[in-house]
Short mmCIF file of C-alpha atoms in Angstrom, two decimals:
data_model
loop_
_atom_site.label_atom_id
_atom_site.label_comp_id
_atom_site.label_asym_id
_atom_site.label_seq_id
_atom_site.Cartn_x
_atom_site.Cartn_y
_atom_site.Cartn_z
CA HIS A 1 23.38 110.05 94.71
CA GLU A 2 24.20 114.06 95.65
CA LEU A 3 26.02 116.05 92.83
CA ASP A 4 26.61 119.44 94.14
CA HIS A 5 28.18 121.17 91.05
CA HIS A 6 28.59 118.32 87.88
CA ASP A 7 26.08 115.76 86.39
CA SER A 8 28.14 112.53 86.70
CA VAL A 9 31.92 111.17 86.97
CA ASN A 10 33.32 108.15 85.17
CA TRP A 11 36.48 108.41 86.92
CA GLU A 12 37.74 106.88 90.09
CA SER A 13 38.04 108.82 93.31
CA GLY A 14 41.53 109.18 93.34
CA SER A 15 41.67 110.83 89.55
CA MET A 16 39.84 114.02 90.70
CA ALA A 17 43.01 115.52 92.55
CA TRP A 18 43.70 117.54 89.70
CA ALA A 19 40.59 119.38 89.73
CA PRO A 20 39.12 119.99 93.25
CA GLU A 21 37.44 123.64 92.18
CA LEU A 22 34.77 121.51 90.06
CA PHE A 23 33.50 119.98 93.51
CA TYR A 24 31.62 121.80 96.18
CA GLN A 25 30.81 118.12 97.66
CA PHE A 26 32.41 115.06 96.42
CA PRO A 27 29.46 113.03 95.36
CA GLN A 28 27.88 110.43 98.01
CA TRP A 29 25.67 107.57 97.42
CA VAL A 30 22.22 107.64 98.91
CA ASN A 31 20.37 104.41 99.62
CA PRO A 32 16.87 104.12 98.07
CA ASN A 33 13.76 104.73 100.06
CA PHE A 34 12.48 101.09 100.45
CA GLY A 35 15.83 99.91 102.13
CA SER A 36 18.96 98.42 101.47
CA PHE A 37 21.87 95.69 102.31
CA ASP A 38 23.37 97.89 104.66
CA HIS A 39 21.31 96.87 107.71
CA PHE A 40 20.43 93.49 108.68
CA GLY A 41 16.94 94.23 109.77
CA GLU A 42 16.53 96.26 106.38
CA GLY A 43 18.10 93.44 104.14
CA PHE A 44 15.90 90.78 105.78
CA LEU A 45 12.84 92.78 105.21
CA LEU A 46 13.97 93.00 101.38
CA LEU A 47 14.54 89.70 101.16
CA PHE A 48 11.19 88.49 102.62
CA GLU A 49 9.48 91.00 100.00
CA VAL A 50 11.35 89.67 97.20
CA ALA A 51 10.16 86.79 98.21
CA ALA A 52 6.67 87.53 98.34
CA LEU A 53 7.17 88.72 94.89
CA GLU A 54 6.26 92.49 95.92
CA GLY A 55 8.40 94.81 93.75
CA TRP A 56 11.28 92.67 93.52
CA PRO A 57 12.36 94.06 90.18
CA ASP A 58 12.71 97.30 91.85
CA VAL A 59 15.52 95.80 94.20
CA MET A 60 16.82 93.96 91.64
CA PHE A 61 17.48 96.94 89.39
CA TRP A 62 19.30 98.92 92.47
CA VAL A 63 21.42 96.09 93.18
CA MET A 64 22.57 96.00 89.64
CA ASP A 65 23.06 99.80 89.50
CA SER A 66 25.54 99.71 92.51
CA ASP A 67 28.67 101.55 91.93
CA GLN A 68 31.25 98.85 93.08
CA TYR A 69 34.54 100.41 91.84
CA GLU A 70 33.43 104.01 92.66
CA TYR A 71 33.32 105.71 88.82
CA PHE A 72 30.72 107.61 90.31
CA VAL A 73 28.94 107.20 87.25
CA GLU A 74 24.83 108.18 87.21
CA PRO A 75 22.99 104.15 86.79
CA SER A 76 20.34 105.99 85.01
CA ARG A 77 19.45 104.34 81.54
CA THR A 78 19.43 106.87 78.91
CA GLU A 79 20.55 107.27 75.42
CA GLN A 80 23.94 107.80 76.89
CA HIS A 81 24.35 103.84 77.69
CA GLN A 82 25.03 101.57 74.63
CA TYR A 83 25.34 98.09 75.54
CA GLY A 84 26.22 99.07 79.21
CA ARG A 85 28.87 101.29 78.39
CA ILE A 86 29.07 105.16 78.51
CA LYS A 87 30.62 107.14 75.70
CA THR A 88 31.67 110.53 77.15
CA THR A 89 30.33 112.03 80.45
CA MET A 90 30.60 115.46 81.36
CA VAL A 91 32.68 116.43 84.54
CA GLY A 92 32.30 120.12 85.21
CA THR A 93 32.23 123.69 83.60
CA GLU A 94 35.39 125.97 83.43
CA PRO A 95 34.25 129.97 84.32
CA ASP A 96 34.68 130.70 80.56
CA GLY A 97 31.94 127.78 79.71
CA GLN A 98 34.11 125.14 78.61
CA ARG A 99 33.07 121.81 79.34
CA TYR A 100 35.46 119.16 80.39
CA TRP A 101 34.62 115.67 79.23
CA GLY A 102 35.74 112.35 81.01
CA PRO A 103 37.35 109.63 78.85
CA GLY A 104 34.58 107.31 77.60
CA ASN A 105 34.17 103.92 77.56
CA HIS A 106 34.24 103.11 81.12
CA LEU A 107 31.92 100.72 82.50
CA SER A 108 28.82 102.15 84.14
CA ASN A 109 27.93 99.07 85.66
CA SER A 110 30.47 96.26 86.92
CA TRP A 111 30.07 93.02 85.32
CA PRO A 112 30.03 90.73 88.45
CA VAL A 113 27.24 92.92 89.86
CA PHE A 114 25.65 93.18 86.51
CA PHE A 115 25.58 89.42 85.92
CA PHE A 116 25.22 88.23 89.65
CA GLY A 117 22.72 90.39 90.98
CA PRO A 118 19.92 89.22 88.86
CA LEU A 119 20.87 85.98 89.39
CA PHE A 120 20.61 85.96 92.81
CA PHE A 121 17.61 87.21 92.95
CA VAL A 122 15.68 84.92 90.10
CA LEU A 123 17.38 81.73 92.14
CA TRP A 124 16.41 83.43 95.53
CA ILE A 125 12.68 83.53 94.29
CA LEU A 126 13.18 80.07 92.61
CA PHE A 127 13.90 78.33 96.11
CA GLY A 128 12.60 81.08 98.51
CA SER A 129 9.12 81.86 96.76
CA PHE A 130 8.40 78.52 94.86
CA ILE A 131 10.13 75.77 96.22
CA ILE A 132 10.49 76.31 100.34
CA LEU A 133 7.24 78.37 100.43
CA ASN A 134 5.26 75.33 98.81
CA MET A 135 6.98 72.78 101.07
CA VAL A 136 5.93 74.71 104.08
CA ILE A 137 2.20 75.15 102.74
CA GLY A 138 2.01 71.31 102.03
CA VAL A 139 3.81 70.16 105.41
CA VAL A 140 1.10 72.30 107.49
CA LEU A 141 -1.61 71.10 105.07
CA ASP A 142 -0.58 67.79 105.91
CA ALA A 143 -0.53 68.05 109.58
CA TYR A 144 -3.80 69.63 109.59
CA ASN A 145 -5.12 66.70 107.62
CA ARG A 146 -3.54 64.17 110.27
CA ILE A 147 -5.11 65.82 112.93
CA LYS A 148 -8.63 65.99 111.45
CA SER A 149 -8.76 62.28 110.56
CA GLU A 150 -7.49 61.83 114.29
CA GLY A 151 -10.26 64.17 115.20
CA SER A 152 -12.98 62.06 113.18
CA GLY A 153 -11.82 58.72 113.91
CA THR A 154 -10.59 57.28 110.85
CA ALA A 155 -7.07 57.62 111.47
CA PHE A 156 -7.08 54.16 112.81
CA MET A 157 -9.00 52.75 110.29
CA THR A 158 -8.07 50.83 107.01
CA THR A 159 -8.80 52.45 103.74
CA GLY A 160 -11.63 49.95 103.03
CA GLN A 161 -13.28 50.83 106.55
CA ALA A 162 -12.64 54.51 106.29
CA GLU A 163 -14.64 54.52 102.59
CA TRP A 164 -17.49 52.88 103.92
CA VAL A 165 -17.66 55.74 106.79
CA ALA A 166 -17.57 58.50 103.95
CA THR A 167 -20.01 56.59 102.29
CA GLN A 168 -22.65 56.33 104.99
CA ARG A 169 -22.04 60.03 106.17
CA SER A 170 -22.97 60.80 102.14
CA ILE A 171 -25.92 58.89 102.47
CA ILE A 172 -27.30 60.27 105.48
CA ALA A 173 -26.37 63.81 104.19
CA MET A 174 -28.51 63.47 101.15
CA ARG A 175 -31.96 64.41 100.87
CA PRO A 176 -34.59 64.10 98.46
CA LEU A 177 -35.32 66.96 96.19
CA LYS A 178 -38.61 68.20 96.05
CA ALA A 179 -40.52 68.14 93.27
CA ALA A 180 -42.64 71.08 92.11
CA ASN A 181 -46.00 71.22 92.07
CA PRO A 182 -48.03 72.15 88.84
CA PRO A 183 -49.80 75.59 88.98
CA ALA A 184 -53.64 75.15 88.85
CA GLN A 185 -54.16 78.89 87.05
CA GLU A 186 -54.36 78.37 83.75
CA TRP A 187 -52.03 81.27 82.39
CA ARG A 188 -49.36 79.95 84.76
CA MET A 189 -49.79 76.25 83.32
CA GLY A 190 -48.26 77.40 80.03
CA ALA A 191 -45.01 79.21 81.61
CA TYR A 192 -44.70 76.01 83.75
CA LYS A 193 -44.53 74.16 80.96
CA LEU A 194 -42.25 76.30 78.90
CA VAL A 195 -39.48 76.21 81.73
CA THR A 196 -39.94 72.53 82.24
CA TRP A 197 -39.58 71.88 78.56
CA ASN A 198 -36.37 69.71 77.65
CA ILE A 199 -35.48 72.18 74.99
CA PHE A 200 -35.81 74.98 77.04
CA ASP A 201 -32.58 74.98 78.60
CA LEU A 202 -30.53 74.39 75.24
CA PHE A 203 -32.37 77.65 73.98
CA ILE A 204 -31.61 79.88 76.77
CA MET A 205 -27.93 78.67 76.28
CA GLY A 206 -27.94 79.30 72.44
CA VAL A 207 -29.18 83.15 73.31
CA ILE A 208 -26.42 83.50 75.86
CA ILE A 209 -23.75 82.30 73.29
CA SER A 210 -25.04 84.45 70.73
CA ASN A 211 -25.03 87.31 72.57
CA MET A 212 -21.21 86.59 72.95
CA ILE A 213 -20.34 86.56 69.74
CA PHE A 214 -22.44 89.44 68.75
CA MET A 215 -19.86 91.21 71.80
CA PHE A 216 -16.52 89.81 70.14
CA LEU A 217 -17.52 91.35 66.89
CA ASP A 218 -17.00 95.10 68.41
CA PHE A 219 -14.26 96.78 66.68
CA HIS A 220 -11.94 100.04 67.99
CA ASP A 221 -13.26 101.86 65.06
CA PRO A 222 -16.85 103.22 65.37
CA GLU A 223 -17.11 104.27 61.68
CA TYR A 224 -16.62 100.79 60.48
CA PRO A 225 -19.61 100.62 58.00
CA ASN A 226 -21.26 97.40 59.60
CA MET A 227 -20.51 98.75 63.29
CA LYS A 228 -23.77 100.40 63.58
CA SER A 229 -25.63 97.13 62.34
CA ILE A 230 -23.81 95.06 64.71
CA ARG A 231 -24.45 97.24 67.47
CA THR A 232 -28.45 97.64 66.65
CA ALA A 233 -28.39 94.04 66.79
#
C-alpha cells in the first residue's frame, strides 16, 4: 500500500473524517508484482502456478494479508503483531511532535480470509496438483500403451500369446557374452589373475566402504584432537 504521511491505520475509512490533515493522500492498496485475482487471466495464471507448486506460499500469504474490512493495517508480521492482533498503531504526528495512537485490539487480518485462504490453497494443491494431474498423466500413459500394443500386434492376443511373443523377442535379442582371452605375456597374466579372482570384487567393495566410513568421521571443529589423524588416514 502507498502511505504518504503515516505508517499504518487501524480504523475503518469512515472514522478518519476527524483528522483529514493527517493525510496528503488516503492509503491505497497495491497488487503484488506476480499478479492478483482482480483479473481473470492473472488469476488463472496464478492458479496454474500454484498447481505447479511454483511459489505458492507467497501467494497464500498475500491472500491471508488481504484487508477485507478496510482497516488499512500494514500486513507485515513484526513484533507489533501478537496472536494476529495489533496492540497500538501510530496514525500521524501533530506539528508539535505529539503522536496520535489508534485504539488497539483491531484485527490485522479478518478471520475468514485468515482461515479459508490457506484452506483454499491446500485443497487446490491437493486436488489440482496431486489428484487431477496424476489422473491426467495416468490416462495419457494408458492411451499410449494401448496404441503401442495395437502397433505391435499384441492388442488382439491373449495373455499367454502375448507372453510367448515377448519371450521369443527376448531370446532373439540376447547375445552370448564374449569371454576374455588370457594374455600371453607373463607380467600381464598376474594382473589378469588378480582381477578375475573371486575375492577381488569383495576387496574393492571393502575399500569403498572403508573410505565412506572415514568420510563420515569428519567433524566441524578442525581443532578436534583426532581430526588430524583421521584426515591423514
